[in-house]
Short mmCIF file of C-alpha atoms in Angstrom, two decimals:
data_model
loop_
_atom_site.label_atom_id
_atom_site.label_comp_id
_atom_site.label_asym_id
_atom_site.label_seq_id
_atom_site.Cartn_x
_atom_site.Cartn_y
_atom_site.Cartn_z
CA UNK J 1 -210.90 95.66 119.44
CA UNK J 2 -209.21 98.65 117.77
CA UNK J 3 -210.14 101.85 119.46
CA UNK J 4 -211.35 99.78 122.33
CA UNK J 5 -209.83 101.09 125.72
CA UNK J 6 -207.18 98.26 127.04
CA UNK J 7 -206.67 97.70 130.33
CA UNK J 8 -203.69 95.84 132.12
CA UNK J 9 -205.83 92.61 132.57
CA UNK J 10 -207.21 92.47 129.22
CA UNK J 11 -204.25 90.51 128.10
CA UNK J 12 -205.56 87.43 130.26
CA UNK J 13 -208.54 87.33 128.27
CA UNK J 14 -209.30 84.06 126.76
CA UNK J 15 -210.09 84.43 123.12
CA UNK J 16 -211.98 81.44 121.20
CA UNK J 17 -210.09 80.86 117.90
CA UNK J 18 -212.20 77.98 116.81
CA UNK J 19 -215.70 77.23 118.06
CA UNK J 20 -215.70 73.53 119.16
CA UNK J 21 -218.91 72.22 121.07
CA UNK J 22 -218.90 68.66 122.04
CA UNK J 23 -222.33 67.45 123.43
CA UNK J 24 -222.98 71.06 124.59
CA UNK J 25 -219.74 71.50 126.32
CA UNK J 26 -217.60 74.47 125.07
CA UNK J 27 -213.99 72.93 124.13
CA UNK J 28 -213.28 75.71 122.14
CA UNK J 29 -209.52 76.20 120.51
CA UNK J 30 -208.47 79.45 122.28
CA UNK J 31 -205.30 81.24 122.42
CA UNK J 32 -204.59 79.59 125.45
CA UNK J 33 -204.63 76.26 123.82
CA UNK J 34 -202.56 77.88 121.26
CA UNK J 35 -200.08 78.69 123.69
CA UNK J 36 -200.18 75.40 124.99
CA UNK J 37 -199.59 73.67 121.60
CA UNK J 38 -196.81 76.20 121.18
CA UNK J 39 -195.27 75.19 124.23
CA UNK J 40 -195.52 71.47 123.36
CA UNK J 41 -193.96 72.16 119.87
CA UNK J 42 -191.06 74.06 121.35
CA UNK J 43 -190.14 71.81 124.19
CA UNK J 44 -190.34 69.03 121.62
CA UNK J 45 -188.21 70.76 118.92
CA UNK J 46 -185.68 72.07 121.68
CA UNK J 47 -184.94 68.62 122.82
CA UNK J 48 -185.42 66.47 119.89
CA UNK J 49 -183.78 68.67 117.27
CA UNK J 50 -181.21 69.99 119.93
CA UNK J 51 -180.14 66.51 120.80
CA UNK J 52 -179.73 65.97 117.18
CA UNK J 53 -177.83 62.52 116.47
CA UNK J 54 -176.62 62.72 120.22
CA UNK J 55 -173.05 63.77 119.52
CA UNK J 56 -170.70 62.72 122.18
CA UNK J 57 -168.95 66.41 122.04
CA UNK J 58 -172.24 68.48 122.59
CA UNK J 59 -172.77 71.80 120.94
CA UNK J 60 -174.44 74.60 122.62
CA UNK J 61 -177.94 73.53 121.89
CA UNK J 62 -177.33 69.88 122.76
CA UNK J 63 -175.73 71.16 126.02
CA UNK J 64 -178.87 73.20 126.89
CA UNK J 65 -181.15 70.27 126.42
CA UNK J 66 -178.82 67.92 128.32
CA UNK J 67 -178.48 70.59 130.98
CA UNK J 68 -182.61 70.71 131.30
CA UNK J 69 -182.20 66.81 131.74
CA UNK J 70 -179.49 66.86 134.06
CA UNK J 71 -181.27 69.67 136.05
CA UNK J 72 -184.36 67.94 136.81
CA UNK J 73 -182.63 64.60 137.09
CA UNK J 74 -180.55 66.25 140.04
CA UNK J 75 -183.42 68.07 141.31
CA UNK J 76 -185.37 64.56 141.49
CA UNK J 77 -182.46 62.69 143.09
CA UNK J 78 -181.57 65.27 145.76
CA UNK J 79 -185.20 65.42 146.83
CA UNK J 80 -186.69 62.07 146.44
CA UNK J 81 -183.35 59.91 145.88
CA UNK J 82 -183.27 56.78 143.67
CA UNK J 83 -186.59 55.75 144.21
CA UNK J 84 -187.95 58.92 142.34
CA UNK J 85 -186.34 57.70 139.01
CA UNK J 86 -189.64 56.26 138.02
CA UNK J 87 -191.56 59.46 138.14
CA UNK J 88 -188.71 61.44 136.04
CA UNK J 89 -190.72 61.49 132.64
CA UNK J 90 -193.67 63.24 134.59
CA UNK J 91 -191.60 65.72 136.51
CA UNK J 92 -189.41 66.42 133.42
CA UNK J 93 -192.57 66.78 131.39
CA UNK J 94 -194.06 69.18 134.18
CA UNK J 95 -190.89 71.22 134.49
CA UNK J 96 -190.28 71.90 130.68
CA UNK J 97 -194.02 72.48 130.27
CA UNK J 98 -194.16 75.26 132.91
CA UNK J 99 -190.87 76.78 132.14
CA UNK J 100 -191.58 77.16 128.37
CA UNK J 101 -195.08 78.30 129.11
CA UNK J 102 -193.79 80.94 131.20
CA UNK J 103 -191.01 81.78 128.96
CA UNK J 104 -193.05 82.06 125.82
CA UNK J 105 -195.23 84.31 127.75
CA UNK J 106 -192.52 86.59 127.90
CA UNK J 107 -192.68 87.26 124.23
CA UNK J 108 -194.73 90.53 123.99
CA UNK J 109 -198.30 90.07 123.28
CA UNK J 110 -197.92 86.38 123.78
CA UNK J 111 -200.41 84.61 125.98
CA UNK J 112 -199.19 83.14 129.14
CA UNK J 113 -201.54 80.10 129.92
CA UNK J 114 -199.82 79.71 133.54
CA UNK J 115 -201.43 82.90 134.37
CA UNK J 116 -204.77 81.45 134.70
CA UNK J 117 -205.39 79.96 138.05
CA UNK J 118 -207.83 77.18 136.36
CA UNK J 119 -204.79 75.76 134.66
CA UNK J 120 -202.43 76.16 137.59
CA UNK J 121 -204.90 74.63 139.81
CA UNK J 122 -205.79 71.86 137.42
CA UNK J 123 -201.99 70.75 137.21
CA UNK J 124 -201.50 71.23 141.18
CA UNK J 125 -204.72 69.06 141.88
CA UNK J 126 -203.30 66.21 139.60
CA UNK J 127 -200.22 66.35 141.45
CA UNK J 128 -202.08 66.55 144.70
CA UNK J 129 -204.26 63.57 143.94
CA UNK J 130 -201.47 61.58 142.44
CA UNK J 131 -199.27 62.13 145.42
CA UNK J 132 -201.91 61.23 147.81
CA UNK J 133 -202.87 58.14 145.90
CA UNK J 134 -199.32 57.16 145.66
CA UNK J 135 -198.64 57.72 149.56
CA UNK J 136 -201.80 55.43 150.28
CA UNK J 137 -200.83 52.90 147.97
CA UNK J 138 -197.30 52.48 149.56
CA UNK J 139 -198.41 53.12 153.23
CA UNK J 140 -202.03 52.06 153.34
CA UNK J 141 -203.78 53.22 156.62
CA UNK J 142 -200.39 54.04 158.01
CA UNK J 143 -200.34 57.13 155.70
CA UNK J 144 -202.62 59.02 158.21
CA UNK J 145 -199.56 58.92 160.76
CA UNK J 146 -198.51 61.52 158.12
CA UNK J 147 -200.52 64.21 159.94
CA UNK J 148 -199.21 63.52 163.40
CA UNK J 149 -195.95 65.05 163.78
CA UNK J 150 -193.42 62.79 165.14
CA UNK J 151 -192.63 63.41 168.88
CA UNK J 152 -195.57 65.45 169.51
CA UNK J 153 -197.26 64.88 173.07
CA UNK J 154 -200.41 63.15 172.80
CA UNK J 155 -201.92 66.20 174.47
CA UNK J 156 -201.38 68.15 171.69
CA UNK J 157 -202.68 65.99 168.66
CA UNK J 158 -206.24 67.53 168.87
CA UNK J 159 -204.57 70.63 168.01
CA UNK J 160 -201.86 69.61 165.75
CA UNK J 161 -203.59 67.04 163.87
CA UNK J 162 -206.52 69.62 162.13
CA UNK J 163 -203.46 71.90 161.53
CA UNK J 164 -201.70 69.48 159.76
CA UNK J 165 -204.68 68.04 157.81
CA UNK J 166 -205.41 71.75 156.87
CA UNK J 167 -201.72 72.37 155.80
CA UNK J 168 -202.04 69.15 153.70
CA UNK J 169 -205.25 70.08 151.98
CA UNK J 170 -203.87 73.57 151.24
CA UNK J 171 -201.10 72.28 149.28
CA UNK J 172 -202.90 72.35 145.84
CA UNK J 173 -204.00 75.81 146.60
CA UNK J 174 -200.67 77.28 147.60
CA UNK J 175 -198.95 75.23 144.85
CA UNK J 176 -201.44 76.49 142.12
CA UNK J 177 -201.80 79.91 143.43
CA UNK J 178 -197.92 80.76 143.84
CA UNK J 179 -197.54 80.18 140.08
CA UNK J 180 -200.60 81.92 138.87
CA UNK J 181 -200.15 85.09 141.31
CA UNK J 182 -196.34 85.29 140.15
CA UNK J 183 -197.34 85.22 136.45
CA UNK J 184 -200.49 87.32 137.03
CA UNK J 185 -198.61 90.14 138.90
CA UNK J 186 -195.68 90.22 136.86
CA UNK J 187 -197.38 90.57 133.49
CA UNK J 188 -199.88 93.02 134.98
CA UNK J 189 -197.09 95.08 136.34
CA UNK J 190 -195.46 95.23 132.99
CA UNK J 191 -198.86 96.13 131.17
CA UNK J 192 -199.28 99.08 133.91
CA UNK J 193 -196.03 100.73 133.31
CA UNK J 194 -196.16 100.11 129.50
CA UNK J 195 -199.35 102.47 129.96
CA UNK J 196 -197.17 104.98 131.73
CA UNK J 197 -194.88 105.03 128.82
CA UNK J 198 -197.52 106.46 126.52
CA UNK J 199 -199.17 108.50 129.09
CA UNK J 200 -196.19 110.48 130.52
CA UNK J 201 -194.90 111.31 126.79
CA UNK J 202 -191.16 112.17 126.68
CA UNK J 203 -190.70 111.46 130.53
CA UNK J 204 -192.14 107.88 129.56
CA UNK J 205 -188.21 107.08 129.16
CA UNK J 206 -188.26 106.21 132.70
CA UNK J 207 -191.00 103.85 132.96
CA UNK J 208 -189.69 102.43 129.92
CA UNK J 209 -186.16 101.71 131.44
CA UNK J 210 -188.23 100.24 134.38
CA UNK J 211 -190.04 97.84 131.91
CA UNK J 212 -186.72 96.46 130.53
CA UNK J 213 -185.39 96.07 134.22
CA UNK J 214 -188.63 94.41 135.07
CA UNK J 215 -188.70 92.00 131.97
CA UNK J 216 -185.36 90.67 133.24
CA UNK J 217 -186.81 90.09 136.63
CA UNK J 218 -190.01 88.44 134.99
CA UNK J 219 -187.88 86.10 133.07
CA UNK J 220 -185.91 85.10 136.15
CA UNK J 221 -189.57 84.76 138.03
CA UNK J 222 -190.64 82.54 134.76
CA UNK J 223 -187.61 80.29 135.52
CA UNK J 224 -188.05 80.36 139.24
CA UNK J 225 -191.52 79.60 139.51
CA UNK J 226 -191.09 76.37 137.07
CA UNK J 227 -188.53 75.39 139.46
CA UNK J 228 -190.52 76.08 142.42
CA UNK J 229 -193.53 74.12 141.07
CA UNK J 230 -191.14 71.16 140.25
CA UNK J 231 -189.29 71.13 143.40
CA UNK J 232 -192.62 71.33 145.44
CA UNK J 233 -193.84 68.37 143.40
CA UNK J 234 -190.85 66.27 144.19
CA UNK J 235 -190.90 66.97 147.92
CA UNK J 236 -194.38 65.94 147.95
CA UNK J 237 -193.56 62.67 146.24
CA UNK J 238 -190.73 62.57 148.60
CA UNK J 239 -193.36 63.01 151.70
CA UNK J 240 -195.44 60.39 150.01
CA UNK J 241 -192.80 57.55 149.79
CA UNK J 242 -190.83 58.33 153.13
CA UNK J 243 -194.04 60.25 155.28
CA UNK J 244 -192.06 62.92 157.43
CA UNK O 1 -210.22 89.62 136.25
CA UNK O 2 -210.56 87.16 133.33
CA UNK O 3 -209.19 84.52 135.06
CA UNK O 4 -212.18 84.36 137.50
CA UNK O 5 -214.76 85.83 135.02
CA UNK O 6 -214.46 83.79 132.22
CA UNK O 7 -215.73 80.74 133.63
CA UNK O 8 -217.25 79.33 130.72
CA UNK O 9 -213.68 78.72 129.43
CA UNK O 10 -212.51 76.62 132.33
CA UNK O 11 -213.49 73.39 130.64
CA UNK O 12 -211.86 74.21 127.50
CA UNK O 13 -208.64 75.08 129.12
CA UNK O 14 -208.16 72.18 131.39
CA UNK O 15 -208.92 69.80 128.31
CA UNK O 16 -206.54 71.38 126.29
CA UNK O 17 -204.15 71.44 129.20
CA UNK O 18 -204.44 67.81 129.65
CA UNK O 19 -204.18 67.09 125.84
CA UNK O 20 -201.08 69.48 125.27
CA UNK O 21 -199.59 67.84 128.69
CA UNK O 22 -199.90 64.32 127.55
CA UNK O 23 -198.95 65.03 124.17
CA UNK O 24 -195.65 66.46 125.49
CA UNK O 25 -195.50 63.68 127.74
CA UNK O 26 -195.66 61.22 124.97
CA UNK O 27 -193.29 63.00 122.73
CA UNK O 28 -190.72 63.31 125.57
CA UNK O 29 -190.92 59.79 126.94
CA UNK O 30 -190.66 58.09 123.50
CA UNK O 31 -188.14 60.32 121.80
CA UNK O 32 -186.55 63.05 123.41
CA UNK O 33 -185.74 61.26 126.89
CA UNK O 34 -184.44 58.01 125.35
CA UNK O 35 -182.10 60.16 123.04
CA UNK O 36 -180.76 62.39 125.87
CA UNK O 37 -180.40 59.11 128.15
CA UNK O 38 -178.48 57.21 125.38
CA UNK O 39 -176.14 60.20 124.59
CA UNK O 40 -175.46 60.62 128.19
CA UNK O 41 -174.91 57.03 128.91
CA UNK O 42 -172.81 56.67 125.82
CA UNK O 43 -170.64 59.54 126.97
CA UNK O 44 -170.47 57.93 130.40
CA UNK O 45 -169.48 54.48 129.09
CA UNK O 46 -166.93 56.33 126.61
CA UNK O 47 -165.50 58.31 129.48
CA UNK O 48 -165.39 55.20 131.81
CA UNK O 49 -163.68 53.05 129.00
CA UNK O 50 -161.28 55.42 128.29
CA UNK O 51 -160.23 55.69 131.86
CA UNK O 52 -160.29 51.93 132.40
CA UNK O 53 -158.06 51.59 129.27
CA UNK O 54 -155.84 54.39 130.81
CA UNK O 55 -155.72 52.55 133.68
CA UNK O 56 -154.53 49.03 131.93
CA UNK O 57 -152.13 50.88 129.97
CA UNK O 58 -150.63 52.68 132.82
CA UNK O 59 -150.40 49.24 134.74
CA UNK O 60 -148.71 47.74 131.58
CA UNK O 61 -146.22 50.52 131.61
CA UNK O 62 -145.38 49.96 135.04
CA UNK O 63 -145.00 46.53 134.56
CA UNK O 64 -142.64 47.03 131.65
CA UNK O 65 -140.70 49.46 133.56
CA UNK O 66 -140.23 47.07 136.39
CA UNK O 67 -139.06 44.40 133.92
CA UNK O 68 -136.74 46.83 132.37
CA UNK O 69 -135.36 47.78 135.64
CA UNK O 70 -134.88 44.27 136.74
CA UNK O 71 -133.08 43.49 133.35
CA UNK O 72 -131.09 46.56 133.84
CA UNK O 73 -130.08 45.62 137.48
CA UNK O 74 -129.13 42.03 136.30
CA UNK O 75 -127.14 43.12 133.55
CA UNK O 76 -125.24 45.44 135.86
CA UNK O 77 -124.62 42.53 138.29
CA UNK O 78 -123.42 40.18 135.30
CA UNK O 79 -121.09 43.00 133.65
CA UNK O 80 -119.59 43.59 137.59
CA UNK O 81 -118.87 40.05 137.84
CA UNK O 82 -117.23 39.79 134.30
CA UNK O 83 -115.20 42.85 135.17
CA UNK O 84 -114.23 41.31 138.39
CA UNK O 85 -113.21 37.89 136.71
CA UNK O 86 -111.29 39.80 134.20
CA UNK O 87 -109.45 41.60 136.93
CA UNK O 88 -108.71 38.54 138.87
CA UNK O 89 -107.49 36.77 135.85
CA UNK O 90 -105.36 39.55 134.59
CA UNK O 91 -103.91 39.92 138.16
CA UNK O 92 -103.03 36.42 138.09
CA UNK O 93 -101.70 36.09 134.58
CA UNK O 94 -99.45 39.18 135.39
CA UNK O 95 -98.30 37.81 138.69
CA UNK O 96 -97.47 34.42 136.88
CA UNK O 97 -95.52 36.25 134.03
CA UNK O 98 -93.70 38.33 136.50
CA UNK O 99 -92.68 35.26 138.48
CA UNK O 100 -91.47 33.62 135.27
CA UNK O 101 -89.51 36.82 134.07
CA UNK O 102 -88.05 37.24 137.43
CA UNK O 103 -86.74 33.50 137.27
CA UNK O 104 -85.44 33.97 134.01
CA UNK O 105 -83.73 37.27 134.87
CA UNK O 106 -82.15 35.19 137.90
CA UNK O 107 -80.86 32.63 135.81
CA UNK O 108 -79.51 35.06 133.11
CA UNK O 109 -77.49 36.91 136.25
CA UNK O 110 -76.32 33.55 137.53
CA UNK O 111 -75.10 32.51 134.06
CA UNK O 112 -73.55 35.92 133.56
CA UNK O 113 -71.86 36.06 136.93
CA UNK O 114 -70.67 32.45 136.31
CA UNK O 115 -69.22 33.47 132.79
CA UNK O 116 -67.79 36.66 134.43
CA UNK O 117 -66.12 34.36 137.08
CA UNK O 118 -64.55 32.11 134.54
CA UNK O 119 -63.31 34.94 132.48
CA UNK O 120 -61.63 36.74 135.27
CA UNK O 121 -59.99 33.41 136.36
CA UNK O 122 -58.92 32.94 132.72
CA UNK O 123 -57.83 36.41 132.35
CA UNK O 124 -55.85 36.25 136.04
CA UNK O 125 -54.17 32.92 134.56
CA UNK O 126 -53.20 34.49 131.45
CA UNK O 127 -51.78 37.38 133.28
CA UNK O 128 -49.24 34.92 134.97
CA UNK O 129 -48.21 33.43 131.39
CA UNK O 130 -47.84 36.93 130.19
CA UNK O 131 -45.74 37.86 133.32
CA UNK O 132 -43.82 34.77 133.16
CA UNK O 133 -43.04 35.58 129.68
CA UNK O 134 -42.41 39.07 130.26
CA UNK O 135 -39.89 37.83 132.94
CA UNK O 136 -38.05 35.63 130.66
CA UNK O 137 -37.75 38.22 127.74
CA UNK O 138 -36.61 40.91 130.35
CA UNK O 139 -34.20 38.87 132.14
CA UNK O 140 -32.99 37.74 128.61
CA UNK O 141 -32.33 41.54 127.55
CA UNK O 142 -30.96 42.40 130.94
CA UNK O 143 -28.73 39.51 131.72
CA UNK O 144 -28.20 37.92 128.12
CA UNK O 145 -29.12 34.53 129.15
CA UNK O 146 -32.30 32.85 128.94
CA UNK O 147 -33.69 31.78 132.77
CA UNK O 148 -35.73 28.67 132.95
CA UNK O 149 -39.37 29.07 132.59
CA UNK O 150 -39.82 27.33 136.24
CA UNK O 151 -37.84 30.15 137.71
CA UNK O 152 -39.53 32.78 136.08
CA UNK O 153 -42.56 31.47 137.20
CA UNK O 154 -41.56 31.07 140.75
CA UNK O 155 -40.33 34.73 140.65
CA UNK O 156 -43.75 35.82 139.30
CA UNK O 157 -45.62 33.90 141.78
CA UNK O 158 -43.35 35.37 144.54
CA UNK O 159 -44.05 39.01 143.32
CA UNK O 160 -47.86 38.40 142.81
CA UNK O 161 -48.46 36.62 146.22
CA UNK O 162 -46.65 39.67 147.97
#
């Protein structure tokens, strides 16, 4: 790689670290896989070690662990209500996984696995499939009334129902693209301006300062996108449980 | 863009994603979440227990205060009635003593007046005797003859009666 010209998009390249081939399928352990495992380890450590013996009066770290729990629990309660409690472990895992994936990606030269559309789309598709199956299991055929806006005149149905169906089917796309595009754009922008720092010489201080500010913004976005992904998942679950 | 070009890595990414996510889920579900829940519940129970205990203690304190005030009021009433009885008793005894003393004094005055009366009568009687004696003695000196006691007494009575 040394001496090779690096573009702003090269940071997203998947590099196999350990070649694994099972039945002709390439399941190599890559830098993306490594980032995922680091995320899993970090979340586990953050929560398990942070909770320690679970003191009655928490320290800072334990407070943060409890805060993350109560944040997601509050989110779920607000959007879904008490029925949502049974989905809490999944929602919490989802939130922590995306949050730590995004945050660890902010460490310079770290890999951000959430910047890959296939990863975000896989997650969104699982959410979408789960929510749809949940709705059908709960409401049977009545589920399809979800595509009819309440109170709409019958005359409008031929127009409204396709719109509703399309908007429902586009959920996994918007959910995955939102996270992917935010991560992609942020990291690309950082690298583009980082390139300017070197190119401009002494005047490179200006883009450097910009990068500092942008890094702060990106950290905010890293949190925000994890939050958005989670709250939308909660809203979809709410739709599935209550329709409309 | 590697995201759309490295299609041959898609399977690996998804497989590792599922693996990582499931591992994280299992770790959180079995270790982290029960721990956090237990801690939060323990804290909530502790706080609620403390609040309950505070409530009970407060009620007890209020009850004790009410009992204390009742006892105080009762004691005050009893003290008032004791004082009232004592005052009335004292007044009655003082009146009785006063009456007795007044009676005794009246008796004493009556006796004294009677004694004074007799003493005066006696003194008045004696004065007559003395006057008769004086008349007899004076007439003896003046006329050289002794006059009868009877005459002297008549003379004295005549002068005293004037």
